[in-house]
PDB file of N, CA and C in Angstrom:
ATOM      1  N   MET I  75    -109.974 -10.056 -61.446  1.00  0.00           N
ATOM      2  CA  MET I  75    -108.731  -9.413 -61.086  1.00  0.00           C
ATOM      3  C   MET I  75    -108.224  -8.635 -62.294  1.00  0.00           C
ATOM      4  N   SER I  76    -107.857  -7.407 -62.084  1.00  0.00           N
ATOM      5  CA  SER I  76    -107.307  -6.605 -63.173  1.00  0.00           C
ATOM      6  C   SER I  76    -105.862  -6.241 -62.858  1.00  0.00           C
ATOM      7  N   ALA I  77    -105.124  -5.904 -63.897  1.00  0.00           N
ATOM      8  CA  ALA I  77    -103.706  -5.584 -63.728  1.00  0.00           C
ATOM      9  C   ALA I  77    -103.365  -4.318 -64.498  1.00  0.00           C
ATOM     10  N   ASP I  78    -102.494  -3.545 -63.933  1.00  0.00           N
ATOM     11  CA  ASP I  78    -101.996  -2.332 -64.577  1.00  0.00           C
ATOM     12  C   ASP I  78    -100.547  -2.588 -64.962  1.00  0.00           C
ATOM     13  N   VAL I  79    -100.333  -3.150 -66.139  1.00  0.00           N
ATOM     14  CA  VAL I  79     -98.990  -3.523 -66.561  1.00  0.00           C
ATOM     15  C   VAL I  79     -98.124  -2.284 -66.768  1.00  0.00           C
ATOM     16  N   ALA I  80     -98.687  -1.222 -67.301  1.00  0.00           N
ATOM     17  CA  ALA I  80     -97.898  -0.020 -67.580  1.00  0.00           C
ATOM     18  C   ALA I  80     -97.360   0.622 -66.304  1.00  0.00           C
ATOM     19  N   GLY I  81     -98.081   0.552 -65.210  1.00  0.00           N
ATOM     20  CA  GLY I  81     -97.647   1.175 -63.956  1.00  0.00           C
ATOM     21  C   GLY I  81     -97.233   0.185 -62.893  1.00  0.00           C
ATOM     22  N   ALA I  82     -96.951  -1.052 -63.275  1.00  0.00           N
ATOM     23  CA  ALA I  82     -96.667  -2.103 -62.298  1.00  0.00           C
ATOM     24  C   ALA I  82     -95.461  -1.780 -61.433  1.00  0.00           C
ATOM     25  N   TYR I  83     -94.381  -1.302 -62.017  1.00  0.00           N
ATOM     26  CA  TYR I  83     -93.171  -1.021 -61.243  1.00  0.00           C
ATOM     27  C   TYR I  83     -93.396   0.081 -60.219  1.00  0.00           C
ATOM     28  N   LEU I  84     -94.327   0.978 -60.482  1.00  0.00           N
ATOM     29  CA  LEU I  84     -94.549   2.108 -59.581  1.00  0.00           C
ATOM     30  C   LEU I  84     -95.161   1.694 -58.254  1.00  0.00           C
ATOM     31  N   ASN I  85     -95.596   0.452 -58.137  1.00  0.00           N
ATOM     32  CA  ASN I  85     -96.158  -0.029 -56.879  1.00  0.00           C
ATOM     33  C   ASN I  85     -95.093  -0.475 -55.893  1.00  0.00           C
ATOM     34  N   ALA I  86     -93.891  -0.743 -56.364  1.00  0.00           N
ATOM     35  CA  ALA I  86     -92.818  -1.229 -55.499  1.00  0.00           C
ATOM     36  C   ALA I  86     -91.939  -0.067 -55.037  1.00  0.00           C
ATOM     37  N   ASP I  87     -91.502  -0.130 -53.789  1.00  0.00           N
ATOM     38  CA  ASP I  87     -90.585   0.881 -53.278  1.00  0.00           C
ATOM     39  C   ASP I  87     -89.196   0.665 -53.870  1.00  0.00           C
ATOM     40  N   CYS I  88     -88.474   1.736 -54.056  1.00  0.00           N
ATOM     41  CA  CYS I  88     -87.112   1.658 -54.570  1.00  0.00           C
ATOM     42  C   CYS I  88     -86.197   1.207 -53.428  1.00  0.00           C
ATOM     43  N   PRO I  89     -85.459   0.106 -53.604  1.00  0.00           N
ATOM     44  CA  PRO I  89     -84.666  -0.436 -52.498  1.00  0.00           C
ATOM     45  C   PRO I  89     -83.427   0.380 -52.134  1.00  0.00           C
ATOM     46  N   GLU I  90     -82.934   1.208 -53.028  1.00  0.00           N
ATOM     47  CA  GLU I  90     -81.765   2.018 -52.694  1.00  0.00           C
ATOM     48  C   GLU I  90     -82.085   3.500 -52.910  1.00  0.00           C
ATOM     49  N   LYS I  91     -81.235   4.359 -52.425  1.00  0.00           N
ATOM     50  CA  LYS I  91     -81.436   5.788 -52.568  1.00  0.00           C
ATOM     51  C   LYS I  91     -80.885   6.229 -53.923  1.00  0.00           C
ATOM     52  N   VAL I  92     -81.748   6.768 -54.763  1.00  0.00           N
ATOM     53  CA  VAL I  92     -81.349   7.243 -56.085  1.00  0.00           C
ATOM     54  C   VAL I  92     -81.645   8.732 -56.149  1.00  0.00           C
ATOM     55  N   HIS I  93     -80.612   9.528 -56.441  1.00  0.00           N
ATOM     56  CA  HIS I  93     -80.770  10.976 -56.558  1.00  0.00           C
ATOM     57  C   HIS I  93     -80.818  11.371 -58.033  1.00  0.00           C
ATOM     58  N   ILE I  94     -81.672  12.331 -58.359  1.00  0.00           N
ATOM     59  CA  ILE I  94     -81.737  12.868 -59.717  1.00  0.00           C
ATOM     60  C   ILE I  94     -81.735  14.393 -59.644  1.00  0.00           C
ATOM     61  N   ILE I  95     -81.393  15.016 -60.737  1.00  0.00           N
ATOM     62  CA  ILE I  95     -81.506  16.468 -60.862  1.00  0.00           C
ATOM     63  C   ILE I  95     -82.742  16.736 -61.709  1.00  0.00           C
ATOM     64  N   CYS I  96     -83.666  17.504 -61.175  1.00  0.00           N
ATOM     65  CA  CYS I  96     -84.942  17.746 -61.829  1.00  0.00           C
ATOM     66  C   CYS I  96     -84.767  18.567 -63.102  1.00  0.00           C
ATOM     67  N   GLY I  97     -85.486  18.142 -64.132  1.00  0.00           N
ATOM     68  CA  GLY I  97     -85.499  18.856 -65.402  1.00  0.00           C
ATOM     69  C   GLY I  97     -86.790  19.648 -65.548  1.00  0.00           C
ATOM     70  N   PRO I  98     -87.035  20.198 -66.725  1.00  0.00           N
ATOM     71  CA  PRO I  98     -88.222  21.033 -66.934  1.00  0.00           C
ATOM     72  C   PRO I  98     -89.542  20.278 -66.784  1.00  0.00           C
ATOM     73  N   GLU I  99     -89.529  18.938 -66.916  1.00  0.00           N
ATOM     74  CA  GLU I  99     -90.768  18.173 -66.783  1.00  0.00           C
ATOM     75  C   GLU I  99     -91.324  18.176 -65.360  1.00  0.00           C
ATOM     76  N   PHE I 100     -90.528  18.605 -64.378  1.00  0.00           N
ATOM     77  CA  PHE I 100     -90.981  18.701 -62.992  1.00  0.00           C
ATOM     78  C   PHE I 100     -91.588  20.058 -62.662  1.00  0.00           C
ATOM     79  N   GLY I 101     -91.528  20.984 -63.594  1.00  0.00           N
ATOM     80  CA  GLY I 101     -92.039  22.334 -63.385  1.00  0.00           C
ATOM     81  C   GLY I 101     -90.887  23.313 -63.266  1.00  0.00           C
ATOM     82  N   THR I 102     -91.104  24.537 -63.668  1.00  0.00           N
ATOM     83  CA  THR I 102     -90.028  25.524 -63.718  1.00  0.00           C
ATOM     84  C   THR I 102     -89.438  25.830 -62.341  1.00  0.00           C
ATOM     85  N   GLU I 103     -90.225  25.744 -61.284  1.00  0.00           N
ATOM     86  CA  GLU I 103     -89.703  26.054 -59.951  1.00  0.00           C
ATOM     87  C   GLU I 103     -88.765  24.968 -59.414  1.00  0.00           C
ATOM     88  N   TYR I 104     -88.772  23.761 -60.024  1.00  0.00           N
ATOM     89  CA  TYR I 104     -87.933  22.663 -59.539  1.00  0.00           C
ATOM     90  C   TYR I 104     -86.720  22.370 -60.415  1.00  0.00           C
ATOM     91  N   ILE I 105     -86.546  23.064 -61.510  1.00  0.00           N
ATOM     92  CA  ILE I 105     -85.415  22.814 -62.413  1.00  0.00           C
ATOM     93  C   ILE I 105     -84.096  22.982 -61.660  1.00  0.00           C
ATOM     94  N   GLY I 106     -83.239  21.984 -61.757  1.00  0.00           N
ATOM     95  CA  GLY I 106     -81.928  22.030 -61.126  1.00  0.00           C
ATOM     96  C   GLY I 106     -81.890  21.539 -59.689  1.00  0.00           C
ATOM     97  N   ARG I 107     -83.037  21.326 -59.077  1.00  0.00           N
ATOM     98  CA  ARG I 107     -83.061  20.816 -57.705  1.00  0.00           C
ATOM     99  C   ARG I 107     -82.789  19.319 -57.693  1.00  0.00           C
ATOM    100  N   VAL I 108     -82.310  18.828 -56.567  1.00  0.00           N
ATOM    101  CA  VAL I 108     -82.043  17.401 -56.407  1.00  0.00           C
ATOM    102  C   VAL I 108     -83.274  16.744 -55.780  1.00  0.00           C
ATOM    103  N   ALA I 109     -83.665  15.597 -56.334  1.00  0.00           N
ATOM    104  CA  ALA I 109     -84.811  14.838 -55.820  1.00  0.00           C
ATOM    105  C   ALA I 109     -84.366  13.406 -55.548  1.00  0.00           C
ATOM    106  N   ILE I 110     -85.078  12.731 -54.654  1.00  0.00           N
ATOM    107  CA  ILE I 110     -84.807  11.333 -54.332  1.00  0.00           C
ATOM    108  C   ILE I 110     -85.957  10.492 -54.875  1.00  0.00           C
ATOM    109  N   ILE I 111     -85.613   9.424 -55.607  1.00  0.00           N
ATOM    110  CA  ILE I 111     -86.615   8.511 -56.155  1.00  0.00           C
ATOM    111  C   ILE I 111     -87.096   7.593 -55.036  1.00  0.00           C
ATOM    112  N   LYS I 112     -88.426   7.529 -54.821  1.00  0.00           N
ATOM    113  CA  LYS I 112     -88.985   6.682 -53.765  1.00  0.00           C
ATOM    114  C   LYS I 112     -89.611   5.401 -54.304  1.00  0.00           C
ATOM    115  N   LYS I 113     -90.049   5.408 -55.545  1.00  0.00           N
ATOM    116  CA  LYS I 113     -90.689   4.236 -56.140  1.00  0.00           C
ATOM    117  C   LYS I 113     -89.812   3.691 -57.260  1.00  0.00           C
ATOM    118  N   ALA I 114     -89.875   2.375 -57.464  1.00  0.00           N
ATOM    119  CA  ALA I 114     -89.101   1.733 -58.529  1.00  0.00           C
ATOM    120  C   ALA I 114     -89.589   2.264 -59.884  1.00  0.00           C
ATOM    121  N   LEU I 115     -88.671   2.556 -60.765  1.00  0.00           N
ATOM    122  CA  LEU I 115     -88.988   3.085 -62.085  1.00  0.00           C
ATOM    123  C   LEU I 115     -88.366   2.218 -63.156  1.00  0.00           C
ATOM    124  N   TYR I 116     -88.944   2.258 -64.349  1.00  0.00           N
ATOM    125  CA  TYR I 116     -88.335   1.561 -65.479  1.00  0.00           C
ATOM    126  C   TYR I 116     -86.952   2.140 -65.716  1.00  0.00           C
ATOM    127  N   GLY I 117     -85.984   1.284 -65.967  1.00  0.00           N
ATOM    128  CA  GLY I 117     -84.633   1.742 -66.253  1.00  0.00           C
ATOM    129  C   GLY I 117     -83.682   1.591 -65.090  1.00  0.00           C
ATOM    130  N   LEU I 118     -84.185   1.535 -63.855  1.00  0.00           N
ATOM    131  CA  LEU I 118     -83.307   1.303 -62.712  1.00  0.00           C
ATOM    132  C   LEU I 118     -82.971  -0.183 -62.660  1.00  0.00           C
ATOM    133  N   ARG I 119     -81.747  -0.511 -62.328  1.00  0.00           N
ATOM    134  CA  ARG I 119     -81.327  -1.910 -62.322  1.00  0.00           C
ATOM    135  C   ARG I 119     -82.102  -2.765 -61.335  1.00  0.00           C
ATOM    136  N   SER I 120     -82.493  -2.203 -60.222  1.00  0.00           N
ATOM    137  CA  SER I 120     -83.156  -2.986 -59.175  1.00  0.00           C
ATOM    138  C   SER I 120     -84.683  -2.964 -59.269  1.00  0.00           C
ATOM    139  N   SER I 121     -85.251  -2.296 -60.252  1.00  0.00           N
ATOM    140  CA  SER I 121     -86.705  -2.177 -60.338  1.00  0.00           C
ATOM    141  C   SER I 121     -87.396  -3.514 -60.530  1.00  0.00           C
ATOM    142  N   GLY I 122     -86.873  -4.340 -61.406  1.00  0.00           N
ATOM    143  CA  GLY I 122     -87.480  -5.648 -61.639  1.00  0.00           C
ATOM    144  C   GLY I 122     -87.479  -6.510 -60.391  1.00  0.00           C
ATOM    145  N   PHE I 123     -86.363  -6.504 -59.681  1.00  0.00           N
ATOM    146  CA  PHE I 123     -86.260  -7.276 -58.439  1.00  0.00           C
ATOM    147  C   PHE I 123     -87.225  -6.734 -57.383  1.00  0.00           C
ATOM    148  N   ALA I 124     -87.313  -5.418 -57.257  1.00  0.00           N
ATOM    149  CA  ALA I 124     -88.210  -4.813 -56.265  1.00  0.00           C
ATOM    150  C   ALA I 124     -89.662  -5.159 -56.576  1.00  0.00           C
ATOM    151  N   TRP I 125     -90.039  -5.102 -57.850  1.00  0.00           N
ATOM    152  CA  TRP I 125     -91.411  -5.418 -58.217  1.00  0.00           C
ATOM    153  C   TRP I 125     -91.704  -6.889 -57.999  1.00  0.00           C
ATOM    154  N   ARG I 126     -90.770  -7.780 -58.376  1.00  0.00           N
ATOM    155  CA  ARG I 126     -90.987  -9.209 -58.186  1.00  0.00           C
ATOM    156  C   ARG I 126     -91.107  -9.551 -56.708  1.00  0.00           C
ATOM    157  N   SER I 127     -90.297  -8.910 -55.865  1.00  0.00           N
ATOM    158  CA  SER I 127     -90.372  -9.158 -54.422  1.00  0.00           C
ATOM    159  C   SER I 127     -91.723  -8.733 -53.861  1.00  0.00           C
ATOM    160  N   LEU I 128     -92.228  -7.583 -54.297  1.00  0.00           N
ATOM    161  CA  LEU I 128     -93.541  -7.116 -53.853  1.00  0.00           C
ATOM    162  C   LEU I 128     -94.642  -8.048 -54.338  1.00  0.00           C
ATOM    163  N   CYS I 129     -94.543  -8.480 -55.589  1.00  0.00           N
ATOM    164  CA  CYS I 129     -95.532  -9.404 -56.153  1.00  0.00           C
ATOM    165  C   CYS I 129     -95.525 -10.731 -55.392  1.00  0.00           C
ATOM    166  N   ALA I 130     -94.331 -11.270 -55.125  1.00  0.00           N
ATOM    167  CA  ALA I 130     -94.209 -12.539 -54.404  1.00  0.00           C
ATOM    168  C   ALA I 130     -94.777 -12.425 -52.990  1.00  0.00           C
ATOM    169  N   LYS I 131     -94.497 -11.318 -52.323  1.00  0.00           N
ATOM    170  CA  LYS I 131     -95.014 -11.116 -50.969  1.00  0.00           C
ATOM    171  C   LYS I 131     -96.543 -11.068 -50.975  1.00  0.00           C
ATOM    172  N   THR I 132     -97.111 -10.373 -51.957  1.00  0.00           N
ATOM    173  CA  THR I 132     -98.566 -10.271 -52.064  1.00  0.00           C
ATOM    174  C   THR I 132     -99.194 -11.630 -52.344  1.00  0.00           C
ATOM    175  N   LEU I 133     -98.612 -12.378 -53.285  1.00  0.00           N
ATOM    176  CA  LEU I 133     -99.142 -13.708 -53.603  1.00  0.00           C
ATOM    177  C   LEU I 133     -99.062 -14.638 -52.403  1.00  0.00           C
ATOM    178  N   ARG I 134     -97.958 -14.577 -51.693  1.00  0.00           N
ATOM    179  CA  ARG I 134     -97.733 -15.481 -50.564  1.00  0.00           C
ATOM    180  C   ARG I 134     -98.602 -15.116 -49.362  1.00  0.00           C
ATOM    181  N   GLU I 135     -98.550 -13.869 -48.938  1.00  0.00           N
ATOM    182  CA  GLU I 135     -99.189 -13.466 -47.684  1.00  0.00           C
ATOM    183  C   GLU I 135    -100.673 -13.134 -47.815  1.00  0.00           C
ATOM    184  N   ASN I 136    -101.072 -12.533 -48.913  1.00  0.00           N
ATOM    185  CA  ASN I 136    -102.460 -12.070 -49.042  1.00  0.00           C
ATOM    186  C   ASN I 136    -103.363 -13.027 -49.801  1.00  0.00           C
ATOM    187  N   MET I 137    -102.766 -13.849 -50.678  1.00  0.00           N
ATOM    188  CA  MET I 137    -103.591 -14.679 -51.545  1.00  0.00           C
ATOM    189  C   MET I 137    -103.405 -16.176 -51.320  1.00  0.00           C
ATOM    190  N   GLY I 138    -102.458 -16.574 -50.472  1.00  0.00           N
ATOM    191  CA  GLY I 138    -102.283 -17.976 -50.127  1.00  0.00           C
ATOM    192  C   GLY I 138    -101.564 -18.831 -51.157  1.00  0.00           C
ATOM    193  N   PHE I 139    -100.843 -18.213 -52.084  1.00  0.00           N
ATOM    194  CA  PHE I 139    -100.100 -18.971 -53.091  1.00  0.00           C
ATOM    195  C   PHE I 139     -98.727 -19.369 -52.552  1.00  0.00           C
ATOM    196  N   LYS I 140     -98.177 -20.431 -53.141  1.00  0.00           N
ATOM    197  CA  LYS I 140     -96.825 -20.877 -52.813  1.00  0.00           C
ATOM    198  C   LYS I 140     -96.058 -21.070 -54.115  1.00  0.00           C
ATOM    199  N   PRO I 141     -94.754 -20.739 -54.119  1.00  0.00           N
ATOM    200  CA  PRO I 141     -93.987 -20.946 -55.352  1.00  0.00           C
ATOM    201  C   PRO I 141     -93.712 -22.432 -55.576  1.00  0.00           C
ATOM    202  N   CYS I 142     -93.665 -22.831 -56.829  1.00  0.00           N
ATOM    203  CA  CYS I 142     -93.353 -24.210 -57.208  1.00  0.00           C
ATOM    204  C   CYS I 142     -91.873 -24.475 -56.920  1.00  0.00           C
ATOM    205  N   ARG I 143     -91.550 -25.671 -56.461  1.00  0.00           N
ATOM    206  CA  ARG I 143     -90.152 -26.003 -56.160  1.00  0.00           C
ATOM    207  C   ARG I 143     -89.283 -26.007 -57.410  1.00  0.00           C
ATOM    208  N   ALA I 144     -89.830 -26.413 -58.526  1.00  0.00           N
ATOM    209  CA  ALA I 144     -89.057 -26.508 -59.766  1.00  0.00           C
ATOM    210  C   ALA I 144     -88.832 -25.151 -60.414  1.00  0.00           C
ATOM    211  N   ASP I 145     -89.774 -24.222 -60.241  1.00  0.00           N
ATOM    212  CA  ASP I 145     -89.682 -22.899 -60.861  1.00  0.00           C
ATOM    213  C   ASP I 145     -90.294 -21.875 -59.912  1.00  0.00           C
ATOM    214  N   ASN I 146     -89.463 -21.015 -59.360  1.00  0.00           N
ATOM    215  CA  ASN I 146     -89.941 -20.030 -58.374  1.00  0.00           C
ATOM    216  C   ASN I 146     -90.893 -18.993 -58.950  1.00  0.00           C
ATOM    217  N   ASP I 147     -90.978 -18.906 -60.271  1.00  0.00           N
ATOM    218  CA  ASP I 147     -91.896 -17.949 -60.889  1.00  0.00           C
ATOM    219  C   ASP I 147     -93.236 -18.578 -61.255  1.00  0.00           C
ATOM    220  N   THR I 148     -93.432 -19.831 -60.879  1.00  0.00           N
ATOM    221  CA  THR I 148     -94.717 -20.509 -61.053  1.00  0.00           C
ATOM    222  C   THR I 148     -95.358 -20.618 -59.682  1.00  0.00           C
ATOM    223  N   TRP I 149     -96.563 -20.073 -59.552  1.00  0.00           N
ATOM    224  CA  TRP I 149     -97.229 -20.007 -58.249  1.00  0.00           C
ATOM    225  C   TRP I 149     -98.437 -20.928 -58.233  1.00  0.00           C
ATOM    226  N   MET I 150     -98.637 -21.607 -57.108  1.00  0.00           N
ATOM    227  CA  MET I 150     -99.763 -22.522 -56.940  1.00  0.00           C
ATOM    228  C   MET I 150    -100.469 -22.211 -55.629  1.00  0.00           C
ATOM    229  N   ARG I 151    -101.757 -22.500 -55.615  1.00  0.00           N
ATOM    230  CA  ARG I 151    -102.528 -22.376 -54.377  1.00  0.00           C
ATOM    231  C   ARG I 151    -103.106 -23.744 -54.069  1.00  0.00           C
ATOM    232  N   PRO I 152    -102.871 -24.242 -52.856  1.00  0.00           N
ATOM    233  CA  PRO I 152    -103.391 -25.570 -52.506  1.00  0.00           C
ATOM    234  C   PRO I 152    -104.914 -25.619 -52.652  1.00  0.00           C
ATOM    235  N   ALA I 153    -105.388 -26.738 -53.188  1.00  0.00           N
ATOM    236  CA  ALA I 153    -106.833 -26.921 -53.363  1.00  0.00           C
ATOM    237  C   ALA I 153    -107.496 -27.159 -52.012  1.00  0.00           C
ATOM    238  N   VAL I 154    -108.672 -26.657 -51.854  1.00  0.00           N
ATOM    239  CA  VAL I 154    -109.454 -26.861 -50.632  1.00  0.00           C
ATOM    240  C   VAL I 154    -110.629 -27.766 -50.992  1.00  0.00           C
ATOM    241  N   LYS I 155    -110.684 -28.933 -50.352  1.00  0.00           N
ATOM    242  CA  LYS I 155    -111.769 -29.859 -50.629  1.00  0.00           C
ATOM    243  C   LYS I 155    -113.011 -29.452 -49.853  1.00  0.00           C
ATOM    244  N   ARG I 156    -114.124 -29.474 -50.560  1.00  0.00           N
ATOM    245  CA  ARG I 156    -115.403 -29.164 -49.920  1.00  0.00           C
ATOM    246  C   ARG I 156    -116.114 -30.462 -49.567  1.00  0.00           C
ATOM    247  N   ASN I 157    -116.836 -30.454 -48.481  1.00  0.00           N
ATOM    248  CA  ASN I 157    -117.578 -31.657 -48.050  1.00  0.00           C
ATOM    249  C   ASN I 157    -118.787 -31.896 -48.892  1.00  0.00           C
TER     250      ASN I 157
END
């Protein structure tokens, strides 16, 4: 399993509507236009929560993990006994 720590937040959808005014980094034809952020970005208050929710959903639904009762950020997967 590999992880992309630098782009991790970009995998989660932004939970609220955030508007920005485009600067020169978007290209000269977009300067001054209004854009809506669709993915969670570093610096937004809700980005950490959005990413953690996506991570928890993936661990729970796709990988069979369950959060520990004592610490919700500790994940366990029930052992499967082989015959």
